[in-house]
């Protein structure tokens, strides 16, 4: 009887244990792992089918699972740094556990992997963008004149601008895109700000942090860039407007400039037919004439 009780308790405890699966999302990464003898999967499609079957089995048992992006190059570096044998399953388990604590992850919610893989890649890109922008902001250091932390001041300024943009936006769901040019590549960040029935704006905290950091980097370094917002509400045309980053602030784009930006192919420069029921307009006044937050040397 006691032995049966112990097995029952262990089954209950297994349902309480969350797990993380390190996922090889593309064929290139899968081939990189094939060089290890103990990695026995022969082709990527079969690997993904087995992963999906395992996820469904765990979900049916009431077990929560998160997916992490498994990068073979990072795995090799991890094994070198920790002295682990990369050709051993326990090393992959250790690396996956580290990803669960520090890497990009998303929960398994029953959707097929064809939907979850792009979401996981987007989350990894978002986290990498935030880490990169935050690192560059931290490297700016203090102002040589007043000693104020330039990165922190720029973040405060960006937070203020984002708040004003959302406060002055028309009712509805908002989709914001901010791009900042510069070496080694242009940083692009997206923020979704959905408005509930009660009129309150709902933000994803991680998205908002990344967006603010990239905007702050553009302001602090006076790097060319732009910010565009599109608002959508039932029964009205979508409205699109934006600003260019100039100095430590935002300069409104004219309706014509917004129209040109949306109706020109970025790669070819050819004209694109404008969308129907879209109003390309100048932005509202942000009411930012008084001395704004941030650094002012």
GROMACS .gro file of C-alpha atoms in nm, residues 7 16 22 36 39 58 91 94 112 123 130 141 165 233 238 244 262-263 282 286 288:
model
   21
    7UNK     CA    1   0.420   0.593  -0.698
   16UNK     CA    2   0.416   1.981  -1.109
   22UNK     CA    3   1.579   2.342  -2.680
   36UNK     CA    4   2.774   1.483  -3.277
   39UNK     CA    5   2.257   1.337  -3.173
   58UNK     CA    6   0.329   1.648  -2.211
   91UNK     CA    7   2.562   1.853  -2.188
   94UNK     CA    8   2.270   2.153  -1.913
  112UNK     CA    9   0.149   2.361  -3.422
  123UNK     CA   10   1.127   3.644  -2.945
  130UNK     CA   11   1.716   4.474  -2.654
  141UNK     CA   12   2.891   5.653  -1.981
  165UNK     CA   13   0.274   5.926  -2.859
  233UNK     CA   14  -1.039   5.098  -3.486
  238UNK     CA   15  -0.666   5.317  -4.039
  244UNK     CA   16   1.200   6.114  -3.802
  262UNK     CA   17   0.443   5.349  -4.725
  263UNK     CA   18   0.394   5.346  -5.101
  282UNK     CA   19   0.065   6.437  -4.015
  286UNK     CA   20   0.298   6.583  -2.874
  288UNK     CA   21   0.655   6.872  -2.587
   0.00000   0.00000   0.00000
